PDB file of C-alpha atoms in Angstrom:
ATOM      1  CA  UNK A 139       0.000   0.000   0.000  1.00  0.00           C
ATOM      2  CA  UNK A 140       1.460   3.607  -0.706  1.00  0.00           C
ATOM      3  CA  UNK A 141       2.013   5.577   2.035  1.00  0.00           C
ATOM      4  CA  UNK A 142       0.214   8.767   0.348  1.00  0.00           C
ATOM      5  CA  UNK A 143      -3.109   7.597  -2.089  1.00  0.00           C
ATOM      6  CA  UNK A 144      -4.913   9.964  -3.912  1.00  0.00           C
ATOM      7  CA  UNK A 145      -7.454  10.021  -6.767  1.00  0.00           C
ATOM      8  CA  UNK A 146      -5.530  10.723 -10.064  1.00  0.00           C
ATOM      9  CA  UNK A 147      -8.756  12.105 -11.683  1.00  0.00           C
ATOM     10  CA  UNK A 148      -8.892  13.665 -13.982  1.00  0.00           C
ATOM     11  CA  UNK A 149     -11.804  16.242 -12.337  1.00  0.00           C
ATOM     12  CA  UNK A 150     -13.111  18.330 -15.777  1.00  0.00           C
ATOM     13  CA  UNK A 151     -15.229  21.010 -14.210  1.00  0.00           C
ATOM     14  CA  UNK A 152     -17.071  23.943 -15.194  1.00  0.00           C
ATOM     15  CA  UNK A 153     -15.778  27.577 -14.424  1.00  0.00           C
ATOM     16  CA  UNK A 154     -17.694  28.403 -10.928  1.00  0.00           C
ATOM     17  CA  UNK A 155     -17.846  24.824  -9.590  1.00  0.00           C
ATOM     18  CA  UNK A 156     -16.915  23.450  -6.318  1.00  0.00           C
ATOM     19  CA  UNK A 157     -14.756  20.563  -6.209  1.00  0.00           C
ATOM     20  CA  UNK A 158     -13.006  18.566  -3.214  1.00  0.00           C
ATOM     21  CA  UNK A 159      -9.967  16.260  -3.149  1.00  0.00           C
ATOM     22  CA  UNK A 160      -9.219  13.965  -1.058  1.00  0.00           C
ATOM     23  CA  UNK A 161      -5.943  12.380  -0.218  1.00  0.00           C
ATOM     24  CA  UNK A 162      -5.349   9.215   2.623  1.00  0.00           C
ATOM     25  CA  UNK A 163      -1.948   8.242   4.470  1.00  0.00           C
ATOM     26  CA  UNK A 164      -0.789   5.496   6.007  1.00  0.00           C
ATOM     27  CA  UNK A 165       1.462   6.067   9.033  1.00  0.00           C
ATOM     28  CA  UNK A 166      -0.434   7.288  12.075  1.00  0.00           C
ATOM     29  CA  UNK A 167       3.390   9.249  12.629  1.00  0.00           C
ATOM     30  CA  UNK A 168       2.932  11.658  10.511  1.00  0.00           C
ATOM     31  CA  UNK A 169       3.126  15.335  11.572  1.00  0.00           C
ATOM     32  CA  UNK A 170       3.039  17.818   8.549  1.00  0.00           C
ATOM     33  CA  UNK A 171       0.681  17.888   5.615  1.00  0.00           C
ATOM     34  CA  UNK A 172       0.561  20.118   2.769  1.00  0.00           C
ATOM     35  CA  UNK A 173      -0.904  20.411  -0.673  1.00  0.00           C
ATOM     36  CA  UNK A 174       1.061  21.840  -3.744  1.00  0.00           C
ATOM     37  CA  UNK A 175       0.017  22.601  -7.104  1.00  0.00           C
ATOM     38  CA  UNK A 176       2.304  21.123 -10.220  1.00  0.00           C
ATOM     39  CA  UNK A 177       1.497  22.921 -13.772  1.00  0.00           C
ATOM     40  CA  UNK A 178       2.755  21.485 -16.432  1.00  0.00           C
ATOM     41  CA  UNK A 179       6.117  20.434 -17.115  1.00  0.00           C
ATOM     42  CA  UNK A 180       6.768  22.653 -14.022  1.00  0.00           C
ATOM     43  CA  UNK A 181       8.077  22.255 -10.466  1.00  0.00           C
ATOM     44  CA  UNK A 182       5.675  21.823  -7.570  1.00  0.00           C
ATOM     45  CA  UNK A 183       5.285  24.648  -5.494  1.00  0.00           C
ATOM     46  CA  UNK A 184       3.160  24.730  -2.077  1.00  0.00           C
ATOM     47  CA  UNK A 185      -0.442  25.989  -2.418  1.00  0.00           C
ATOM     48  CA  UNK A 186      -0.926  25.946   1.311  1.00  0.00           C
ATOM     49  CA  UNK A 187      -0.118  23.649   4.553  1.00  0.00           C
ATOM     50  CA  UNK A 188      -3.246  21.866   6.707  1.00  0.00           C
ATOM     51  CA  UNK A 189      -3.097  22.624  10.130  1.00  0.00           C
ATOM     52  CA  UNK A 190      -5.223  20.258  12.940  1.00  0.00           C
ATOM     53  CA  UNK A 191      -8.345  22.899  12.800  1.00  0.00           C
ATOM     54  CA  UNK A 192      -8.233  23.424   9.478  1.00  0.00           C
ATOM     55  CA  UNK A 193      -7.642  26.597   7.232  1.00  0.00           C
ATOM     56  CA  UNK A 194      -8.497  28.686   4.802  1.00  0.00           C
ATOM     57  CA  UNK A 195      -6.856  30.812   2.335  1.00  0.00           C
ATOM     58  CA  UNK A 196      -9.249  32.598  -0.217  1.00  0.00           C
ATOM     59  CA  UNK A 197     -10.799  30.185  -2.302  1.00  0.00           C
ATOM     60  CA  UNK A 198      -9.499  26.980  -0.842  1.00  0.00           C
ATOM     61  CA  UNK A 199      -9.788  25.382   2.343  1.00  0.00           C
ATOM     62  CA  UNK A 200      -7.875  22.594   3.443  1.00  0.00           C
ATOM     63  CA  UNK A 201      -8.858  19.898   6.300  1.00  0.00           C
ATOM     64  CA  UNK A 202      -7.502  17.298   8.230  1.00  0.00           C
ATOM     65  CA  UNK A 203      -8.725  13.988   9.820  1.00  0.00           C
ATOM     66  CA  UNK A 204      -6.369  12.458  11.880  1.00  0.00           C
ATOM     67  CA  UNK A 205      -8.734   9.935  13.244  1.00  0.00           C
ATOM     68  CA  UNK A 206      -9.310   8.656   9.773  1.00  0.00           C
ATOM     69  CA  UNK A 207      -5.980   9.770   8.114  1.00  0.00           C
ATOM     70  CA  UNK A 208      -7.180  11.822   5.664  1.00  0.00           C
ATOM     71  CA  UNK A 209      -6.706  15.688   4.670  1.00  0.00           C
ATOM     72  CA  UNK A 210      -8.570  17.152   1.768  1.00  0.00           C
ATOM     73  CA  UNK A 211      -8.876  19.990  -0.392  1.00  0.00           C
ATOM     74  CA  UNK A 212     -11.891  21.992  -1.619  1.00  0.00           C
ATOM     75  CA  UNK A 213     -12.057  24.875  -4.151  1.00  0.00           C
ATOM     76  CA  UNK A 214     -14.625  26.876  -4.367  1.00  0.00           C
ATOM     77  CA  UNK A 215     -15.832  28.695  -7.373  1.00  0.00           C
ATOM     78  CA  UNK A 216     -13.060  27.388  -9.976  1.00  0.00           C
ATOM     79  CA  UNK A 217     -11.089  29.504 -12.346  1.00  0.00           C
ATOM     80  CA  UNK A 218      -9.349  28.439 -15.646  1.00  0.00           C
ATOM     81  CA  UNK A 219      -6.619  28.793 -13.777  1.00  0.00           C
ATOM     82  CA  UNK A 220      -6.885  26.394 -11.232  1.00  0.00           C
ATOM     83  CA  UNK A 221      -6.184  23.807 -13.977  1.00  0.00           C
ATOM     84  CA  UNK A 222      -3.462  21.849 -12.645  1.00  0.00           C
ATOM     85  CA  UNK A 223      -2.483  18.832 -11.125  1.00  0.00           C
ATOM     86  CA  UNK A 224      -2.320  19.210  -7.153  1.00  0.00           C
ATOM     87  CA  UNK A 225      -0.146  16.819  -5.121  1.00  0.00           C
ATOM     88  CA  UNK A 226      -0.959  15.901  -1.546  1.00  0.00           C
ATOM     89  CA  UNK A 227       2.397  15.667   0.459  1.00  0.00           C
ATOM     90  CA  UNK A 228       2.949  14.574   4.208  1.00  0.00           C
ATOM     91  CA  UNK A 229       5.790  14.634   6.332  1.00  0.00           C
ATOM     92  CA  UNK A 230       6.797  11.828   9.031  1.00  0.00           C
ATOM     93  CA  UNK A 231       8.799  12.179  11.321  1.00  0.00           C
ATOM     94  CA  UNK A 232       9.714   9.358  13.445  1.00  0.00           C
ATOM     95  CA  UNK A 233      12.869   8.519  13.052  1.00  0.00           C
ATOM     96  CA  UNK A 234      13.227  10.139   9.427  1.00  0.00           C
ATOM     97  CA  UNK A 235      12.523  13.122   7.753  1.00  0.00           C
ATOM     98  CA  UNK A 236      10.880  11.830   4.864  1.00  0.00           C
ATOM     99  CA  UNK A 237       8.414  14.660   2.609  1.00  0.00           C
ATOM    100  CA  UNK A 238       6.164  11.370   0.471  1.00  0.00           C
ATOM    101  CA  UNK A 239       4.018  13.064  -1.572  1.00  0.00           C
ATOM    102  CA  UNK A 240       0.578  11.428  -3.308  1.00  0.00           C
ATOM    103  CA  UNK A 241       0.298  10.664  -7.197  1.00  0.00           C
ATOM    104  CA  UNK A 242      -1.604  13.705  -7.303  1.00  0.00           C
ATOM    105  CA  UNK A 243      -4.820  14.628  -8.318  1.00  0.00           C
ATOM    106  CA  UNK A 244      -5.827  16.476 -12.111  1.00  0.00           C
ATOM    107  CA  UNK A 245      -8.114  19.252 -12.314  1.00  0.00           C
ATOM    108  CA  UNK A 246      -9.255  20.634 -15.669  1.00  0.00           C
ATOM    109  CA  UNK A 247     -11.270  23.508 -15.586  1.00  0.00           C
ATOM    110  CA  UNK A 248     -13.344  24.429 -18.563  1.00  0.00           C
ATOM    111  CA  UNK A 249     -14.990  27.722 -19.980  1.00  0.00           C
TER     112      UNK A 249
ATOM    113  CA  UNK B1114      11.619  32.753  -5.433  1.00  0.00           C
ATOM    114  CA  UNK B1115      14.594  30.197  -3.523  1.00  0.00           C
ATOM    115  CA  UNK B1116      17.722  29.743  -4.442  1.00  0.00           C
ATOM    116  CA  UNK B1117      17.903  26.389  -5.696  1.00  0.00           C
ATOM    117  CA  UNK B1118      19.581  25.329  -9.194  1.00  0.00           C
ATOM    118  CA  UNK B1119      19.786  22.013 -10.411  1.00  0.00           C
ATOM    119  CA  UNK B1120      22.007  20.981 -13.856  1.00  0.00           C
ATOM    120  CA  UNK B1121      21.901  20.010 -16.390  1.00  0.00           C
ATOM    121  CA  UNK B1122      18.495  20.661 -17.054  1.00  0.00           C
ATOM    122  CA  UNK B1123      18.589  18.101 -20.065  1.00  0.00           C
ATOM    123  CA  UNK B1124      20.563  15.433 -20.856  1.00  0.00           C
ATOM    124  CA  UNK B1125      20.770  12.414 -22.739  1.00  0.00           C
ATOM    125  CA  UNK B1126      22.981   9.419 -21.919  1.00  0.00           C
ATOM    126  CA  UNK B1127      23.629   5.846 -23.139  1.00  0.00           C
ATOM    127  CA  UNK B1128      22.897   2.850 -21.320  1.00  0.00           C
ATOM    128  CA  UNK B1129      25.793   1.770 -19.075  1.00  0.00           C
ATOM    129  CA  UNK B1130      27.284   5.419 -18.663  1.00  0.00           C
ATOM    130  CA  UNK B1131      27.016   6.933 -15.312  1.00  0.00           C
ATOM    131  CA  UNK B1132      25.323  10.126 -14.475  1.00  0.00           C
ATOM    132  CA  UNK B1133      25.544  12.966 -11.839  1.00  0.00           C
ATOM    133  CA  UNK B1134      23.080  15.289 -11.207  1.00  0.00           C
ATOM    134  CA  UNK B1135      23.880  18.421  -9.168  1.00  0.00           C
ATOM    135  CA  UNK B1136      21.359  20.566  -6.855  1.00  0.00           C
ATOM    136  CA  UNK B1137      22.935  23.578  -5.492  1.00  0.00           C
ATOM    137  CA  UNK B1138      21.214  26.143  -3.077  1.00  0.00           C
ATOM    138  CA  UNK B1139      21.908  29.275  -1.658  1.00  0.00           C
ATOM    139  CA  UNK B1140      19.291  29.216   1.374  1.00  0.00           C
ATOM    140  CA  UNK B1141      21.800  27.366   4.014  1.00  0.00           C
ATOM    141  CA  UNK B1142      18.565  24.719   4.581  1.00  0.00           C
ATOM    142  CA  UNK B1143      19.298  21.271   6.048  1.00  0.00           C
ATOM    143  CA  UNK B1144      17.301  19.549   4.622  1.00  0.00           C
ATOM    144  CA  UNK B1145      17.525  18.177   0.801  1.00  0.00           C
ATOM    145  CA  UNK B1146      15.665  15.176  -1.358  1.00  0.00           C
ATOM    146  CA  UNK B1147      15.533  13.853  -4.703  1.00  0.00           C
ATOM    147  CA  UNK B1148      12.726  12.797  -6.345  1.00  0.00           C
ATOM    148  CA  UNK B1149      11.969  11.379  -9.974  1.00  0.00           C
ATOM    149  CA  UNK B1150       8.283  11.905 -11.458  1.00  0.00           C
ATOM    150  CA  UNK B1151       7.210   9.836 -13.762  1.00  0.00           C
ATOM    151  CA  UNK B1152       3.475   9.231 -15.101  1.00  0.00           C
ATOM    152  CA  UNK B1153       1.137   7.540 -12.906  1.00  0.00           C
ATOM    153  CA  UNK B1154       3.786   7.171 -10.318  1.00  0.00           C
ATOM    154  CA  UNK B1155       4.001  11.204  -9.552  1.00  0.00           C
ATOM    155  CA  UNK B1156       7.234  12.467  -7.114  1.00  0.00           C
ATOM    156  CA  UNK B1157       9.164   9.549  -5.329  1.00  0.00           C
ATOM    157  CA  UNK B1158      11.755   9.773  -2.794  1.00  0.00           C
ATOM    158  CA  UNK B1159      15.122   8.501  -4.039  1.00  0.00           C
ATOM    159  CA  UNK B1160      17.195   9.893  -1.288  1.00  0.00           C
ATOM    160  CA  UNK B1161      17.569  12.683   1.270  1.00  0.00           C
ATOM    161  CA  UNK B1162      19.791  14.254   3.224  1.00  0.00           C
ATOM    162  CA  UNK B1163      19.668  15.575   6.811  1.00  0.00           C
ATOM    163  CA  UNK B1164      22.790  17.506   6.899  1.00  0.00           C
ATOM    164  CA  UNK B1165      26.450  17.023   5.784  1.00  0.00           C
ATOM    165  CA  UNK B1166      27.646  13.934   5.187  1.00  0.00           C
ATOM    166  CA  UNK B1167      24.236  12.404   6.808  1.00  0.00           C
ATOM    167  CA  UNK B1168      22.008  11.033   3.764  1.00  0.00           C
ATOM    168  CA  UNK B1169      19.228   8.181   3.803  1.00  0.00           C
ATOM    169  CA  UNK B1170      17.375   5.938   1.188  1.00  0.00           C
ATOM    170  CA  UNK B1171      14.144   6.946  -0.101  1.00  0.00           C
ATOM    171  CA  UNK B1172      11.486   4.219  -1.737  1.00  0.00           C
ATOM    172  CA  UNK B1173      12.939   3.692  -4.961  1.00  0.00           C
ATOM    173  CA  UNK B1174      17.174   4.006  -4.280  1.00  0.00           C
ATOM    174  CA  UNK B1175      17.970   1.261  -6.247  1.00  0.00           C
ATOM    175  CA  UNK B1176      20.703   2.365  -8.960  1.00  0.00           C
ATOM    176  CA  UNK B1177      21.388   5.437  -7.107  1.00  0.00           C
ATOM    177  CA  UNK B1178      23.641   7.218  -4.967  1.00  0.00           C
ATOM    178  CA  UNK B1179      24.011  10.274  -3.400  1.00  0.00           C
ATOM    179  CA  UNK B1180      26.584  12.777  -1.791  1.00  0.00           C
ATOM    180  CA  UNK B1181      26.542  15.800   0.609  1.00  0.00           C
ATOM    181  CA  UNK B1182      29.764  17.018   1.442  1.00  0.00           C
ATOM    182  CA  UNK B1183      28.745  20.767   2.168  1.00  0.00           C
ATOM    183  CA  UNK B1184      25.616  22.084   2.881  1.00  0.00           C
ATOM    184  CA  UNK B1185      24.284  23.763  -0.725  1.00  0.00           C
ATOM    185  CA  UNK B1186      25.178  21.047  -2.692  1.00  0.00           C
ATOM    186  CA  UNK B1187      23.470  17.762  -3.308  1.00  0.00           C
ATOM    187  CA  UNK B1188      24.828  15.292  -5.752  1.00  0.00           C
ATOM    188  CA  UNK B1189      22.784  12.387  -7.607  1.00  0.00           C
ATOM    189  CA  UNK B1190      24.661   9.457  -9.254  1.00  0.00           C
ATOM    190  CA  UNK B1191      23.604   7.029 -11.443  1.00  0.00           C
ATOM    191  CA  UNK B1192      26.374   4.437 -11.216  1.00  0.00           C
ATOM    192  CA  UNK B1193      25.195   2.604 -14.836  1.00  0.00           C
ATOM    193  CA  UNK B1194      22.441   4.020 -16.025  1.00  0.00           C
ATOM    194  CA  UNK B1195      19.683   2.498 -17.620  1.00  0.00           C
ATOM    195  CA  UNK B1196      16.455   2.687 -19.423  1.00  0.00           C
ATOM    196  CA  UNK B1197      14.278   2.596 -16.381  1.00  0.00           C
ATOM    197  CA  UNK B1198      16.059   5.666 -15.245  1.00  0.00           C
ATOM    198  CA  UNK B1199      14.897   8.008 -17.969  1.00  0.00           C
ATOM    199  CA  UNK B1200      12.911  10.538 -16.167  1.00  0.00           C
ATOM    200  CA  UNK B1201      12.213  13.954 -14.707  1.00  0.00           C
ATOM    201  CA  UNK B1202      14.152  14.272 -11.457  1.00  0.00           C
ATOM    202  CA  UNK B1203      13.530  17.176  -9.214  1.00  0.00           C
ATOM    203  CA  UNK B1204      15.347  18.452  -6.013  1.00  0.00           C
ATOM    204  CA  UNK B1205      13.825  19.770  -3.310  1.00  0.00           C
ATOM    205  CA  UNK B1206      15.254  21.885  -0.228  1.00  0.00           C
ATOM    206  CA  UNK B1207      13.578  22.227   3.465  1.00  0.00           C
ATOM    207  CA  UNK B1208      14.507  24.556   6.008  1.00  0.00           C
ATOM    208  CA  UNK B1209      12.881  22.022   8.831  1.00  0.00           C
ATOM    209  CA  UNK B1210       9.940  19.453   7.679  1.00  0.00           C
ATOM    210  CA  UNK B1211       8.987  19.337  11.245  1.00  0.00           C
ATOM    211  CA  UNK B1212       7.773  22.880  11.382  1.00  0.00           C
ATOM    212  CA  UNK B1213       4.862  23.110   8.655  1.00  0.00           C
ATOM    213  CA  UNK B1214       7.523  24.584   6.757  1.00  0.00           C
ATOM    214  CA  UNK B1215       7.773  24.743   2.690  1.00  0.00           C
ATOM    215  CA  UNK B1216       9.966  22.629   0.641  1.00  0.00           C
ATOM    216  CA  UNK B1217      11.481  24.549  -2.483  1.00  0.00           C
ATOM    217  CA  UNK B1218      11.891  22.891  -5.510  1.00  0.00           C
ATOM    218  CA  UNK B1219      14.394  22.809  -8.500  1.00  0.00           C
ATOM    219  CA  UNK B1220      12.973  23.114 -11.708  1.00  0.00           C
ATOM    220  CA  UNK B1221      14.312  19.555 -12.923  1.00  0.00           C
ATOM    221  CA  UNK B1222      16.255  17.446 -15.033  1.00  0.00           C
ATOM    222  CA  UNK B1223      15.130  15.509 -18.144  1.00  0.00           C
ATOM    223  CA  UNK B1224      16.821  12.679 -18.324  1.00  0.00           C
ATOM    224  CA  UNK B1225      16.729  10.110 -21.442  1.00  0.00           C
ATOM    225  CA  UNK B1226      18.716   7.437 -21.313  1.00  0.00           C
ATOM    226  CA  UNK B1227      18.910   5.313 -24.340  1.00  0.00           C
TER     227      UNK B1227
END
């Protein structure tokens, strides 16, 4: 089993929609959790970290579940722009400082 | 955005050759990974490194080795290389993954081997 699982999609959307990704991991250990965005033929960069109570930032708001070991993502109101491919990544630290990161998930936004 | 370089940014090699990759930062963070994407597969760990001199297998090492001797450089060998091994490898540099905080990437390296 892979330590970070996510839904490769593709999501195809409309402009406006709401859409949520999930992503599950596998050691109870871990301590950090992120999501980054990937355009492509580009180099991930972070879209925002999920804290314990969850957070916002503008149109996205991520969440985590410890309980059931899963964080997610939800956009609200999409934009061409959001087209990418967004990667969920967690950090474990237990006797390693490993950053695993998910398959990532597709979004395609259309007009 | 960071300072972090990798070269060369392209390169093809033959089977059986070996390869370095370099990763070179200016941001003085500890931490530093390697990663290859390919499709369906997405970023996996190849190696890390924790500090000088202090490096540690990731899930898919075989073939590869790495070396840290100072603290902005991070060095990725392919001892033979072979076909399996074309792909896009990307560093990645951490100040501390323990405090929420955000790994920088390279742009990457296109690698064909043929």
């Amino acid at each position: 089993r892979k330590e970070v699982e996510q839904d490769p999609g593709p999501f195809n959307v409309p402009e406006g929609a709401t859409v949520a990704f999930n992503c599950t991991y596998s050691n109870s250990a871990s301590q950090s959790f992120f999501w980054y965005r990937q355009d492509c033929r580009k180099e991930p960069k972070l879209l925002m970290s999920v804290y314990s109570s969850g957070n916002e930032d503008g149109r996205f708001t991520a969440q985590l579940n410890r309980a059931s070991q899963y964080i997610s993502l939800l956009i609200r109101d999409s934009k061409l722009s959001d087209s990418a491919t967004y990667l969920c990544v967690v950090n474990t630290v237990d006797s390693s400082y490993k950053l695993i990161f998910g398959s990532g998930t597709r979004l395609l936004v259309r007009p | 955005d960071a300072g972090i370089t990798q070269s060369p940014r392209h390169k093809v090699t033959e089977t059986g050759t070996p390869v370095t990759l370099r990763c070179h930062q200016t941001e003085n963070h500890r931490y530093m990974y390697w990663y290859r994407q390919d499709p369906g597969h997405g970023l996996r760990l190849i190696h890390y490194s924790y500090g000088v001199k202090d490096t540690d297998k990731g899930e898919v090492s075989d073939g590869y080795s790495v070396s840290r001797s100072k603290t902005e450089d991070f060095l990725l060998t392919l001892e033979s290389a072979t076909s399996s091994q074309t792909s896009v490898y990307f560093c990645a540099i951490s100040e501390s993954p323990t405090l929420n905080t955000e790994a920088f990437f390279g742009q990457g390296t296109r690698l064909t081997v043929v």
